[in-house]
PDB file of C-alpha atoms and ligand atoms in Angstrom:
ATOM      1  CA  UNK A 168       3.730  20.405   3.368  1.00  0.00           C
ATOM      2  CA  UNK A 169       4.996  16.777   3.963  1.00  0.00           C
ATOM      3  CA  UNK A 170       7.023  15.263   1.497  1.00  0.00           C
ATOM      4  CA  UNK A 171       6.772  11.806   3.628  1.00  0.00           C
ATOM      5  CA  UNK A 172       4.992   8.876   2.078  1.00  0.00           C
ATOM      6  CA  UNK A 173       3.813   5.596   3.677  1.00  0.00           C
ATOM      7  CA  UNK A 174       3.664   2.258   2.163  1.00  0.00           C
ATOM      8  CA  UNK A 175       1.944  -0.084   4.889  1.00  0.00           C
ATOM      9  CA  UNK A 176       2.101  -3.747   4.052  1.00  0.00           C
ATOM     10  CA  UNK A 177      -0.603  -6.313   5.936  1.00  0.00           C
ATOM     11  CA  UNK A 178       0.464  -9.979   6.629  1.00  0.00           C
ATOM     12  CA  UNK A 179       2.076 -12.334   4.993  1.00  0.00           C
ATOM     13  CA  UNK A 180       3.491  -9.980   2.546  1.00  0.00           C
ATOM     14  CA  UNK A 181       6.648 -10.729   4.531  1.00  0.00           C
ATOM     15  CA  UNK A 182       6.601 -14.154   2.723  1.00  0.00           C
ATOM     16  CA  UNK A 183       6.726 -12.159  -0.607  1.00  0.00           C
ATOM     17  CA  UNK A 184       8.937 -14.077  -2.875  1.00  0.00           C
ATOM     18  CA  UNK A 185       8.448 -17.339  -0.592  1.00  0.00           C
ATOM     19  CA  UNK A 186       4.795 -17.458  -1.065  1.00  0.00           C
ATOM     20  CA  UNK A 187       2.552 -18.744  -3.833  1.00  0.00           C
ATOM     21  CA  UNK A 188       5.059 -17.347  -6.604  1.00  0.00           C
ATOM     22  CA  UNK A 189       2.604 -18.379  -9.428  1.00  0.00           C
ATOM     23  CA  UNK A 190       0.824 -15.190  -7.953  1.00  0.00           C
ATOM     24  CA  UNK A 191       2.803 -13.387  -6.435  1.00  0.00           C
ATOM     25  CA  UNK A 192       6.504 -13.829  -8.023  1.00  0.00           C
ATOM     26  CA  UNK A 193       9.810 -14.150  -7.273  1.00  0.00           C
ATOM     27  CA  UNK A 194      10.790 -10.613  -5.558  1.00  0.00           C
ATOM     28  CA  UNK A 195      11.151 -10.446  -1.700  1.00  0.00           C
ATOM     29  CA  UNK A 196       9.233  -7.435   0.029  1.00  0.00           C
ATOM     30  CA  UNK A 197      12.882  -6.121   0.455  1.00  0.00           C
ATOM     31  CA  UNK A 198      13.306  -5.988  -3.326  1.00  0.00           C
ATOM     32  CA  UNK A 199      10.210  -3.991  -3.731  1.00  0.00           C
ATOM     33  CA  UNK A 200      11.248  -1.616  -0.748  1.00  0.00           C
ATOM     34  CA  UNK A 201      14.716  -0.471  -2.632  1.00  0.00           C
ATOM     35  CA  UNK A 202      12.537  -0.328  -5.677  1.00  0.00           C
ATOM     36  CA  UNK A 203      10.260   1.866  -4.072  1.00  0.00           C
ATOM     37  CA  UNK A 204      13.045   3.980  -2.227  1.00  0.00           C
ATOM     38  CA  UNK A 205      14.977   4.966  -5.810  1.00  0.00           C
ATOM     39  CA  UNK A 206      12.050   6.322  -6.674  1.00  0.00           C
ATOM     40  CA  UNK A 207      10.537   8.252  -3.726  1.00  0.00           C
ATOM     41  CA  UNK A 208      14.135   9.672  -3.817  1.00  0.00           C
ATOM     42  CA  UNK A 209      14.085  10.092  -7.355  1.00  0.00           C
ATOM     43  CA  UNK A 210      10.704  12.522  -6.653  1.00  0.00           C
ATOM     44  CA  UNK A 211      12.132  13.950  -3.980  1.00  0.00           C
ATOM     45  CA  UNK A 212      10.065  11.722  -0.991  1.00  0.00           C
ATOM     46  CA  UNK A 213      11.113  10.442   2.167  1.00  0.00           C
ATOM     47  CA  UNK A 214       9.707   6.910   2.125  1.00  0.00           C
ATOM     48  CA  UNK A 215       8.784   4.347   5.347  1.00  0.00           C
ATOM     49  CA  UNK A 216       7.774   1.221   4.432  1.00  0.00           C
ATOM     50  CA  UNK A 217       6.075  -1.257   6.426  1.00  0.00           C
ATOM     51  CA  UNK A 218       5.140  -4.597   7.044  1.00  0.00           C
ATOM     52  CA  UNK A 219       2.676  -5.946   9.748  1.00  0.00           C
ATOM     53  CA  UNK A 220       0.937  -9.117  10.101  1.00  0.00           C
ATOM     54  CA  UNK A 221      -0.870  -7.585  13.200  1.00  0.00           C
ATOM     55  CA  UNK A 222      -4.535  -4.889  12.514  1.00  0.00           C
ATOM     56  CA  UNK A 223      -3.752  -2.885  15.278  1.00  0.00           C
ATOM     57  CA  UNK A 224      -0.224  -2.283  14.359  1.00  0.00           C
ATOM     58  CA  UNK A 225      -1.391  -1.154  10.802  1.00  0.00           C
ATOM     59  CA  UNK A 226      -3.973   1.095  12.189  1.00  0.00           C
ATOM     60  CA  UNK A 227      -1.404   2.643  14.383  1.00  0.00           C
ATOM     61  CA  UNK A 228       0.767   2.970  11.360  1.00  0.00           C
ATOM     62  CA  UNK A 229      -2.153   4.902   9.401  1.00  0.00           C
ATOM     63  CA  UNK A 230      -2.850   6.827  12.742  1.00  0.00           C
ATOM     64  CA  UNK A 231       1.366   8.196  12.303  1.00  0.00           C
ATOM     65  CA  UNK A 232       0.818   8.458   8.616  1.00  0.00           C
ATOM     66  CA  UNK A 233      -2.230  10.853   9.290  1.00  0.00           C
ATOM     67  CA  UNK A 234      -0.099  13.329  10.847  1.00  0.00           C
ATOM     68  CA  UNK A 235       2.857  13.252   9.243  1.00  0.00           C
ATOM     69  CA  UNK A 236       2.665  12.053   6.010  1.00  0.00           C
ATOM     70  CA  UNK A 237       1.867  13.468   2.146  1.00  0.00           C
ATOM     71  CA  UNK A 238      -0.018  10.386   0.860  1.00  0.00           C
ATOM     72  CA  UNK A 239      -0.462   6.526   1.629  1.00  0.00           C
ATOM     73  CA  UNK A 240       0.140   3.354  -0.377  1.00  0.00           C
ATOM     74  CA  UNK A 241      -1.627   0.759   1.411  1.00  0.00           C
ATOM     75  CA  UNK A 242      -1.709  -3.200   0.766  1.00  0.00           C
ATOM     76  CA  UNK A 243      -3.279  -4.008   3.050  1.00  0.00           C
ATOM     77  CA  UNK A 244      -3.284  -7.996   2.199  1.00  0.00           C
ATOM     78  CA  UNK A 245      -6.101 -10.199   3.331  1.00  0.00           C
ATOM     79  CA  UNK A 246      -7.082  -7.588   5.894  1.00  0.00           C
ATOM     80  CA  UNK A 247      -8.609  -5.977   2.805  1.00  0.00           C
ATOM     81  CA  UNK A 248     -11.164  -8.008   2.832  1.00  0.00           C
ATOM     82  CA  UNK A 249     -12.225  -8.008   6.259  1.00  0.00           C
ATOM     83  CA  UNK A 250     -11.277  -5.009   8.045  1.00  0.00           C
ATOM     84  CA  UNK A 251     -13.881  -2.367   8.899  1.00  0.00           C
ATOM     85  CA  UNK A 252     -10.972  -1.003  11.298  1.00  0.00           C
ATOM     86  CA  UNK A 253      -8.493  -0.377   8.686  1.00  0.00           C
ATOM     87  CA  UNK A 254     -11.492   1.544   6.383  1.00  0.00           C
ATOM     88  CA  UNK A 255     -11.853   4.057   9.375  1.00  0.00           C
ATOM     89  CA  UNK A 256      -8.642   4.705  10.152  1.00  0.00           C
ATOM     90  CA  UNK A 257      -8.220   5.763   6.497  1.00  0.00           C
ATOM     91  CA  UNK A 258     -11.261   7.825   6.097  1.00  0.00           C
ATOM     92  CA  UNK A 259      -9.676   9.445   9.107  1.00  0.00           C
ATOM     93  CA  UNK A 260      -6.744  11.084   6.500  1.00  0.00           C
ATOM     94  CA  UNK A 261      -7.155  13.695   4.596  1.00  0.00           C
ATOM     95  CA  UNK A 262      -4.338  12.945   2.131  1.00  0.00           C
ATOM     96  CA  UNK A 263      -4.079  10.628  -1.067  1.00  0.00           C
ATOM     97  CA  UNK A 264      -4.410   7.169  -0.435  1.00  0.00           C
ATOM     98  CA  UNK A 265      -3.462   4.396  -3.490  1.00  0.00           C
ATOM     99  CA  UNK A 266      -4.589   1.018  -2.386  1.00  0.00           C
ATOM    100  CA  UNK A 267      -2.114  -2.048  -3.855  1.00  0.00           C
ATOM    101  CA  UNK A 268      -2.761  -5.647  -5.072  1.00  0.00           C
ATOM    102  CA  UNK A 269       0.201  -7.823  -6.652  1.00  0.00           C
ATOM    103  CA  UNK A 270      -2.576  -9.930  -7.892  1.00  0.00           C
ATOM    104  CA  UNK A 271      -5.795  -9.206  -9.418  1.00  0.00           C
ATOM    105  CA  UNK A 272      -7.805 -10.066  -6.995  1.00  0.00           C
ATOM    106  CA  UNK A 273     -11.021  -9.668  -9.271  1.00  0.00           C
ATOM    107  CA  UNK A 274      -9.937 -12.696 -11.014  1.00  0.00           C
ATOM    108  CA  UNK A 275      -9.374 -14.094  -8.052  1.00  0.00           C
ATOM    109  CA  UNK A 276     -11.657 -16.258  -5.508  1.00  0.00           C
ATOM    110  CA  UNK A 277     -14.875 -14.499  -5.247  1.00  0.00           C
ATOM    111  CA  UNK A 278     -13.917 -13.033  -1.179  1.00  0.00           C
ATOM    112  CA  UNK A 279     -11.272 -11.427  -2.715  1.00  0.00           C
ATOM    113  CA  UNK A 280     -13.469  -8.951  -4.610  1.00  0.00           C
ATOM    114  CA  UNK A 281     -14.641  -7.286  -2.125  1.00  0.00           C
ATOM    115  CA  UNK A 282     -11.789  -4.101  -0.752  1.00  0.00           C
ATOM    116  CA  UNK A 283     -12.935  -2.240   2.469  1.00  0.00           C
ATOM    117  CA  UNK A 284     -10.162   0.012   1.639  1.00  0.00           C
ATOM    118  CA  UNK A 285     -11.529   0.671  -2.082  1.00  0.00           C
ATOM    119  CA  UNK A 286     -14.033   2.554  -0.785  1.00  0.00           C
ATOM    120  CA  UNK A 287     -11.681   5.595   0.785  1.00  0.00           C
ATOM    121  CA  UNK A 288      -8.857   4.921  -2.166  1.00  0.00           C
ATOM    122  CA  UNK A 289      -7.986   7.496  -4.736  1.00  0.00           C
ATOM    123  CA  UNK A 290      -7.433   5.086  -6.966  1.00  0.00           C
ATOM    124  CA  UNK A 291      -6.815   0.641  -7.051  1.00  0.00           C
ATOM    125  CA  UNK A 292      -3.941  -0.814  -8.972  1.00  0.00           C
ATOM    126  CA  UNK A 293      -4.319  -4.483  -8.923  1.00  0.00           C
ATOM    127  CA  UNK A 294      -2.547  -7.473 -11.037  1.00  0.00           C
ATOM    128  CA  UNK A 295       0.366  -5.362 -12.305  1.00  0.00           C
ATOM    129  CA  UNK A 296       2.536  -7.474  -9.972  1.00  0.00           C
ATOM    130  CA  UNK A 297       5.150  -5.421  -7.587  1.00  0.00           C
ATOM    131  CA  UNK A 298       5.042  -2.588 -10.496  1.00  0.00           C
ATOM    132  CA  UNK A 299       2.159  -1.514  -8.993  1.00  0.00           C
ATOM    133  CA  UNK A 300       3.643  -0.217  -5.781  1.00  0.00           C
ATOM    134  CA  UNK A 301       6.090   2.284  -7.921  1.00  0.00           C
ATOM    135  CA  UNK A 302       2.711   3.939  -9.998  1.00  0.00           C
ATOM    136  CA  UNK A 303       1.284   4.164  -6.646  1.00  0.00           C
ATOM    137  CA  UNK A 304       4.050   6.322  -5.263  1.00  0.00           C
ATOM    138  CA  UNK A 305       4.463   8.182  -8.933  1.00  0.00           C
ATOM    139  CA  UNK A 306       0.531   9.153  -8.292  1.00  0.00           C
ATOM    140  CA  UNK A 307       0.833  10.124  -4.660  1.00  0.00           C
ATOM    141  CA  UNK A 308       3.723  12.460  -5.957  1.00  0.00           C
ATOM    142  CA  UNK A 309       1.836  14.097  -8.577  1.00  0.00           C
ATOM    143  CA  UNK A 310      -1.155  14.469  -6.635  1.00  0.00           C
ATOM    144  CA  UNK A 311       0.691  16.551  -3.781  1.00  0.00           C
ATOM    145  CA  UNK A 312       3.004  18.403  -6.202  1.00  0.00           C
ATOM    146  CA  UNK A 313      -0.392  19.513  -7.975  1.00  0.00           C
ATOM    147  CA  UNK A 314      -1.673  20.869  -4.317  1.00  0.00           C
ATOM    148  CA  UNK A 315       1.339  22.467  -3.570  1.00  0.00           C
ATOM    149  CA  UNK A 316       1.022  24.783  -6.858  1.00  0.00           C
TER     150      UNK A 316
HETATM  151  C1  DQA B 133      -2.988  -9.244  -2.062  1.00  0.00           C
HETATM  152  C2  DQA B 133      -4.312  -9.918  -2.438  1.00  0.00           C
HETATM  153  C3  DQA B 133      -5.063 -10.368  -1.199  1.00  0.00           C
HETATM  154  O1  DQA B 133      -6.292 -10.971  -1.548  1.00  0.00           O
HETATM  155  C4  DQA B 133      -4.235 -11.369  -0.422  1.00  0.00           C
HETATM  156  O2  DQA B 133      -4.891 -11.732   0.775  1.00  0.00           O
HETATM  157  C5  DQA B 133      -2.847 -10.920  -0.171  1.00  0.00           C
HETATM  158  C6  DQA B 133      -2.141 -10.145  -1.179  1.00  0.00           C
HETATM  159  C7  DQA B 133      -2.150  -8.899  -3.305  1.00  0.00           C
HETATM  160  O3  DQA B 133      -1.204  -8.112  -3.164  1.00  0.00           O
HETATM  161  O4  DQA B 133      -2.408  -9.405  -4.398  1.00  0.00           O
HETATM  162  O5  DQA B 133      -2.251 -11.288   0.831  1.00  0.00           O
HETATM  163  O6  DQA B 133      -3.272  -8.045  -1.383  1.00  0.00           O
END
């Protein structure tokens, strides 16, 4: 069984740290990544993480993920609003998927509130700021560890 995980990033989460830091703080993506990486290790999980402000390039991402990977972590940004192509690409995997907001976006603007992604996502951590990321991968983990026995 794959001990690989994914965390797939949609745009402008390349400005993290840059952008809007009322909402979305002061740590880069980069920060988040080692974060991220001490703990897959710590698990005992490969990681890739990455960042696209292109669809297609996160659907080929998910595509990969589907046959190589254990579980997904997806924030999938603004796309998660809008993307019907990013929704079938993940009902296409059979493996856990934890969909990511920095923000909350239910407090948010009212198009925030809807997720496309929601709707194939084990579970939706949202407003717990870049923390968020690490229960994601600490739920993946014990999800596939559980299978595995
Ligand atoms: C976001 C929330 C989205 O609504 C927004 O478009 C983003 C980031 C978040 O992490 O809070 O780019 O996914």
């Amino acid at each position: 069984m794959s001990s690989l995980i994914y965390v797939l990033n949609g745009p402008n989460l390349n400005l993290l740290g840059k952008r809007e830091p009322a909402i979305y703080g002061h740590e880069t993506l980069a920060d988040v990544e080692v974060d991220c990486r001490r703990l897959a290790e710590e698990l005992g999980f490969d990681l890739r993480f990455l960042q696209s402000n292109a669809e297609s390039q996160i659907i080929d991402w998910i595509h990969e993920a589907r046959e190589k990977a254990a579980g997904i972590v997806i924030n999938a940004a603004a796309f998660t609003h809008t993307s019907v192509a990013i929704l079938d690409a993940l009902k296409a995997c059979e493996m856990p998927i934890v969909e990511v907001h920095i923000s909350n976006i239910h407090k948010r603007e009212p198009f925030r509130h809807h997720s496309y992604v929601s709707a194939v996502a084990n579970g939706v951590i949202a407003g717990l700021g870049t923390q968020g990321y690490q229960f994601a991968i600490q739920h993946i983990a014990r999800l596939t560890k559980a299978a595995r026995h």
